[in-house]
Structures are given as structure tokens and as C-alpha cells.
C-alpha positions in Angstrom: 73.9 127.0 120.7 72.7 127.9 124.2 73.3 130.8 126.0 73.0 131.3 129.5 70.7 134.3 130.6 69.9 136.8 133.6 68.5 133.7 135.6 71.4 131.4 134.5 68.5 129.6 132.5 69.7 128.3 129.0 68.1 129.5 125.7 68.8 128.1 122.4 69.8 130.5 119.5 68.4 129.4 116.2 67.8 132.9 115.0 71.2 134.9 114.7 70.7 138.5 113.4 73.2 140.6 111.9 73.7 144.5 112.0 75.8 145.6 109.9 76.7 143.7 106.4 79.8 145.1 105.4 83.1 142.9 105.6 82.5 141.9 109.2 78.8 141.0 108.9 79.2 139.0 106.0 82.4 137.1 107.4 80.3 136.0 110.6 77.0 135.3 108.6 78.9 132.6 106.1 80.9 131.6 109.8 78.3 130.7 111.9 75.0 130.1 109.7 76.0 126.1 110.0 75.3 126.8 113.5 71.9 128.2 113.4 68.7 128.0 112.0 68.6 131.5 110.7 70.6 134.4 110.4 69.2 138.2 109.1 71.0 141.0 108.5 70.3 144.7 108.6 72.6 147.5 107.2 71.8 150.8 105.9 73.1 149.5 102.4 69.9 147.3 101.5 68.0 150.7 100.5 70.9 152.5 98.5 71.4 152.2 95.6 73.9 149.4 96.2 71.1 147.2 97.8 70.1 145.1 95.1 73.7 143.8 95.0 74.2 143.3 98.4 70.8 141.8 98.8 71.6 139.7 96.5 74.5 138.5 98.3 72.9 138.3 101.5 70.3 135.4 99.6 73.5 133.8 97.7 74.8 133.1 101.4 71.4 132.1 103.0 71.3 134.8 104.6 67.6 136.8 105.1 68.5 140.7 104.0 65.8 142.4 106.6 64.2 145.4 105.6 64.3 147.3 109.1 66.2 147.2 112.8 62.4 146.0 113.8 62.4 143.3 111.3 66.0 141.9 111.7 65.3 142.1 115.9 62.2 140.0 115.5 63.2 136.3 115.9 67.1 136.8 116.8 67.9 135.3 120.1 71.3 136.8 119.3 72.3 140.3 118.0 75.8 140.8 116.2 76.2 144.5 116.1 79.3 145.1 113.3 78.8 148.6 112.4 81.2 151.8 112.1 82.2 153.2 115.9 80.2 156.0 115.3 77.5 154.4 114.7 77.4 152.0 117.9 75.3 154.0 120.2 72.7 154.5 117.4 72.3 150.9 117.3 72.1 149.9 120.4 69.1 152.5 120.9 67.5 151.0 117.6 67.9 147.6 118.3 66.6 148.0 122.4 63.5 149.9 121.0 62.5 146.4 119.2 64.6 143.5 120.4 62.9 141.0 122.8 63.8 140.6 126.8 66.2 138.2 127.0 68.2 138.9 123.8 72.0 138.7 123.5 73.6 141.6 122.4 77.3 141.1 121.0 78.6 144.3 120.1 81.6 144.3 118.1 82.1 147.5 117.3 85.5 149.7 118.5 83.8 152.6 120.2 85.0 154.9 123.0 84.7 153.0 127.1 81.9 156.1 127.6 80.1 154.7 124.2 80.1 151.4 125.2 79.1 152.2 128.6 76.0 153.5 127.4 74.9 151.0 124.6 74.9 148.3 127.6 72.9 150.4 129.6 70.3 150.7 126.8 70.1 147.1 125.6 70.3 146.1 129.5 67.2 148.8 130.0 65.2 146.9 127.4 66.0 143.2 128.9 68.8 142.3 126.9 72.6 141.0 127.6 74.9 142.8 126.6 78.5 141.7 125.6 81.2 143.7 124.3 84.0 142.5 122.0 87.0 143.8 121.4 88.3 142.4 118.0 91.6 142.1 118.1 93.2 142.3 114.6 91.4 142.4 111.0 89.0 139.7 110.6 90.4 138.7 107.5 92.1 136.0 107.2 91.0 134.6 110.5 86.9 134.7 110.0 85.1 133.9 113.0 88.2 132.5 115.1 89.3 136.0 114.9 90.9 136.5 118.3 88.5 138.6 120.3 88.6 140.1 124.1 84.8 139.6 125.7 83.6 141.9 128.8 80.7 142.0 130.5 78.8 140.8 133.5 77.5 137.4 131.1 81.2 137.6 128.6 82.4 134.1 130.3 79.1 131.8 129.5 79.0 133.6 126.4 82.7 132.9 125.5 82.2 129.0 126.2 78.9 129.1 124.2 81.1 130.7 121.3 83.8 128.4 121.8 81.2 125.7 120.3 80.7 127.4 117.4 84.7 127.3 116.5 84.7 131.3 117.5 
């Protein structure tokens, strides 16, 4: 996939990374890792006492279970934020600390318009695009062709880009 940038250049995403791999996280990592080269994931989960399990699910699906923000933001060309609302600002201010200029940010997450305001501002301080999503109904049973709402100053290019990858 390609995904226009800042400069209307084109980058291809062969490294998808994941934040959050709870029911959403895992639905888009089985979705779209036809599409990619890679996809990593990052959740809280991977150093609970659940972990094991879950990384063990991650591997079953071919998906790398990262051990840190740092390590899941280090090749992604794209950043699928799926995490709780209140959580949404948190992640945006991890992820901008390590994610490269130039990185797309997809945040799906159903935080307040002040909330959402300020994760762009932070990943767009750090060099990245951010992209908000508003999910429209429960992922299940529609995986990634849930129907979905994109804003943003780059939503459009990213919407056709998406649109490849049967989203």
C-alpha cells in the first residue's frame, strides 16, 4: 500500500504496527497482514500475567508481539492506535516520543473532539499524519470493512489507500 504524505510524495507501508491487541487489534492484524510485509503489535497485556497467551496468539497469526511503544514504532510506516478512550491521549504521546517523521497515525479510538484534538497535535509535532476514525458500529462481524468515518487534513488519500486493502 502507498500512502500519500505531507509533500503529496507516496510511501509504501510494509511495516503495519498495532497498538492495542484486544478484539480490535487482533481483527485488523489477521485483516490486513495479506497486505503487508509486517505487522507488530503493542498492548499493555504482553507483560501481565495474561501475556504468554496473548503472545502466543499474536505468533499463531504472524503477528510480531513487541515488547515496548519504542519497539512496535520502530519499522511501522503505519500506526493503528485501538486502545480504550481513555487511553488515547497516552498513546499518542508514547507513540510521537518514538515514531519516525513521516509516519501515519490511524487512531481509532472513540475519545472526546478536545482528546482527539490534542493526540493530532502531538503525533503532527513529531512529523507524523494523523487520521482519526470514527468506527461506526462493532467490528464484529464486519472485520476490517467495518464502516468507518475518516477526518483529517490527509483522511481522503488515506481512505482510497484503504479502500485497496478491502477496508
Amino acid at each position: 500500500m502507498t500512502v500519500a504524505t505531507k509533500g503529496k510524495q507516496s510511501m509504501r507501508v510494509q511495516h503495519l504496527g498495532l497498538v492495542g491487541y484486544g478484539e480490535v487489534g487482533k481483527t485488523f492484524a489477521s485483516g490486513l497482514r495479506p497486505f503487508v510485509t509486517s505487522v507488530s503489535a503493542w498492548d499493555l497485556v504482553f507483560n501481565s500475567a495474561t501475556g504468554p497467551a496473548e503472545r502466543a496468539h499474536a505468533s499463531a497469526a504472524g503477528v510480531t508481539a513487541s515488547d515496548s511503544m519504542m519497539a512496535v514504532c520502530a519499522d511501522a510506516e503505519m500506526l493503528i492506535s485501538a486502545v480504550t478512550a481513555s487511553n488515547t491521549l497516552e498513546v499518542a504521546q508514547a507513540a510521537a516520543a518514538h515514531m519516525r517523521s513521516g509516519t501515519v497515525f490511524l487512531d481509532f479510538n472513540s475519545a472526546s473532539p478536545g482528546t482527539k484534538q490534542q493526540a493530532a497535535a502531538c503525533i503532527e509535532r513529531a512529523g507524523g499524519i494523523y487520521v482519526e476514525a470514527g468506527v461506526m458500529t462493532s467490528v464484529p462481524p464486519h472485520g476490517i470493512r467495518v464502516p468507518m468515518l475518516l477526518g483529517g487534513a490527509h483522511a481522503a488519500e488515506l481512505a482510497e489507500q484503504l479502500g485497496a486493502w478491502g477496508m
